[in-house]
Amino acid sequence: MVHFLHPGHTPRNIVPPEAQKDALGCCVVQEEASPYTLVNICLNVLIANLEKLCSERPDGTLCLPEHWSFPQEVADRFLRVMTWQGKLTDRTASIFRGNQMKLKLVNIQKAKISTAAFIKAFCHHKLIELNATAVHADLPVPDIISGLCSNSWIQQNLRCLLLDSTSIPQNSRLLFFSQLTGLRILSVFNVCFHTEDLANVSQLPRLESLDISNTLVTDISALLTCKDRLKSLTMHYLKCLSMTKPQILAVIRGLTCLLHLDISVHRQLKSDLAFHLLQQKDILPNVVSLDISGGSCITDEAVELFIQQRPAMQFVGLLATDAGTSDFFTAKQGLRVAGGASMSQISEALSRYRNRSCFMKEALCRLFTETFSMEVTMPAILKLVAVGMRNHPLDLPVQFTASACALNLTRQGLAKGMPVRLLSEVTCLLFKALKNFPHYQQLQKNCLLSLTNSRILVDVPFDRFDAAKFVMRWLCKHENPKMQTMAVSVTSILALQLSPEQMAQLEELFMAVKELLAIVKQKTTKNLDDVTLLFTLKALWNLTDGSPAACKHFIENQGLEIFIQVLETFSESAIQSKVLGLLNNIAEIRELSSKLVTEDALKHISSLLCSREMEVSYFAAGIIAHLTSDRQLWISRDFQRRALLQDLHAAIQNWPSSSCKMTALVTYRSLKTFFPLLGNFSQPEVQLWALWAVCHVSSKNPSKYCKMLVEEEGLQLLCDIQEHSEATPQAQQIAASILNDFRMHFMNYQRPTLCQMPF
């Protein structure tokens, strides 16, 4: 049976088996690296299409098809996934009415549903557990209790009720839990729960576990009413307690059945209750779990003595105290410690205190120090960091420290050993933190640094569009040169991962192109050919690839003049190829290609056509091929066009085989820009360059480009070249070579109509 667990609340087995801790890292790797289960995939699809699959009642709520029926385990999981995804509303909760869903373990935490919807959807089921943590104020605690008590079966059999951080109306005073006679576990952490309510709860005949942390209780004497059955008591940060320490200790001493006690506090309170408890010999004889994190004046010696007197102890919480460094805590077999003295203690603290921001922040600070020079991949720890970020989205110290820890755990080669799904979760949480704290510079730096990780940037699923907007905004902030270089390099890669439609929607595109050109101009003026210049040229090249909007911004911001200055200043082939690659993008756009037909531009392009560097000559040839294919650009200078075509033909004849290697990797989003050139039989030089280009990329990456030829319907053009009487023998030979590549790699595409290819 699945049970709801949360830090501060102790499950039925007070301390999980030791093997669970040892297997944590392995389990995280297996879970995160494994495919989603078929059940989860089906539930996700069902939830995504709920509106389409369900009918609508007259009141506007949804109703499942009549013949549908869900087993209890699937129904429980279905509800849990809906809640997790934020899809549980009054409209959707109605599918749990009636008997098509049979629920037992209901999780509606953080859901925004009304009292009426809650009662209609859930209170007729035979519930044994309800997690209503942090539900919206539309569903207050009194209404939850009233709804549950409307079902006599629930009154007798509901065993676990979690009401953490739920609301109570101001005019409501006493909470009546007494009718829930089967209740064994109750948690009212961070609820307006008073001493009178505690007296009411203490009367419950089966109560075994109680969490009254951060409530308004001033006197815990009523707990003695259930001293013979209470096994777990959590009263973290019980700030309103007005009893003296001897009085508190007297109550605790009377709770002889306690197996777990949590009296942890915020360190700032400087409470010494735990210090005095440790001095007692005749207290908590059966305790196996004691949490005193945050307590003052706690020493290793005092804790050791306390544990030695109670050899059955399996857990002690010592985070934010002066204790925990003794070898005793590692030597004692079976003892788990939540603290900050070692990675094991920090891991335990992150797991135990995932819902307590004060301790989460403390544990993350210790983790940051421990992982600063980390050389071992630790997916289990990264998962705990992600849980902390998710549970405290509006806590800046937690988000900032967690982002720094995530960097430490994924820096350099460590990310390669992390499951992609886990990296995706962490990256998405980082971007969520950016939205919640848009003006916190250091958090933004941490997010940018994480994106410089090639594993994350290339392999991990996350919202590239949002990432591009963030990085481009950062680029325009004129930060220090190191951060600027990082932003430029990330922009360069993200640009290739966005579709042309997404590029057109980027409001930050204009400012990004302008800023990148300013960097190029600055570097060129200073004659500084450093890595930032190379990254910037690459970023501009990628941004303009298939993006008319970016190309237009480039021209409008004197990009052509700046790039001509670059060609006049630098002679390195790495720079020349990037400049010419971008100019290729301009030449492909008919509305802008005329901007390149100037004396200065053509002089530099034609001179580089004869470069000894293959990629430089290739890109120069591409520009000339695109420009000369449009005769309208050369009405008054046809002689120059013919001369360029002759030079183009001569250059291609001097190139090696199209399967040759180039220093710069040539990639294309689409092959469609080549299609007009492939069909240009009146200018065989233009057609020849396009064929050479398609053959080159197809031979280097056949799985991508042969498939692209099929999807973009380019095969027919190649077949036409083979059969056309005006095609040159060289063109026909290259076309045949491309089709042969296709034949080898896509035997399943049986298209006999295309040149009657003998598959």
CSV table of C-alpha atoms in Angstrom, one decimal, residues 113-115 118 135-146 163 166-169:
chain,number,residue,atom,x,y,z
A,113,ILE,CA,-11.2,23.2,-5.7
A,114,SER,CA,-14.2,24.4,-3.8
A,115,THR,CA,-15.9,22.7,-0.8
A,118,PHE,CA,-14.6,18.2,-2.9
A,135,VAL,CA,-5.1,23.2,-0.8
A,136,HIS,CA,-6.6,26.6,-1.9
A,137,ALA,CA,-8.5,28.7,0.7
A,138,ASP,CA,-11.7,27.8,-1.1
A,139,LEU,CA,-11.5,24.5,0.7
A,140,PRO,CA,-10.8,25.3,4.4
A,141,VAL,CA,-10.1,22.8,7.1
A,142,PRO,CA,-13.6,22.8,8.8
A,143,ASP,CA,-15.2,22.0,5.4
A,144,ILE,CA,-12.7,19.2,4.8
A,145,ILE,CA,-13.5,17.6,8.2
A,146,SER,CA,-17.3,18.1,7.7
A,163,LEU,CA,-3.8,19.1,6.4
A,166,THR,CA,-4.4,24.6,4.9
A,167,SER,CA,-6.6,27.6,5.8
A,168,ILE,CA,-9.1,28.1,8.6
A,169,PRO,CA,-11.7,31.0,8.4
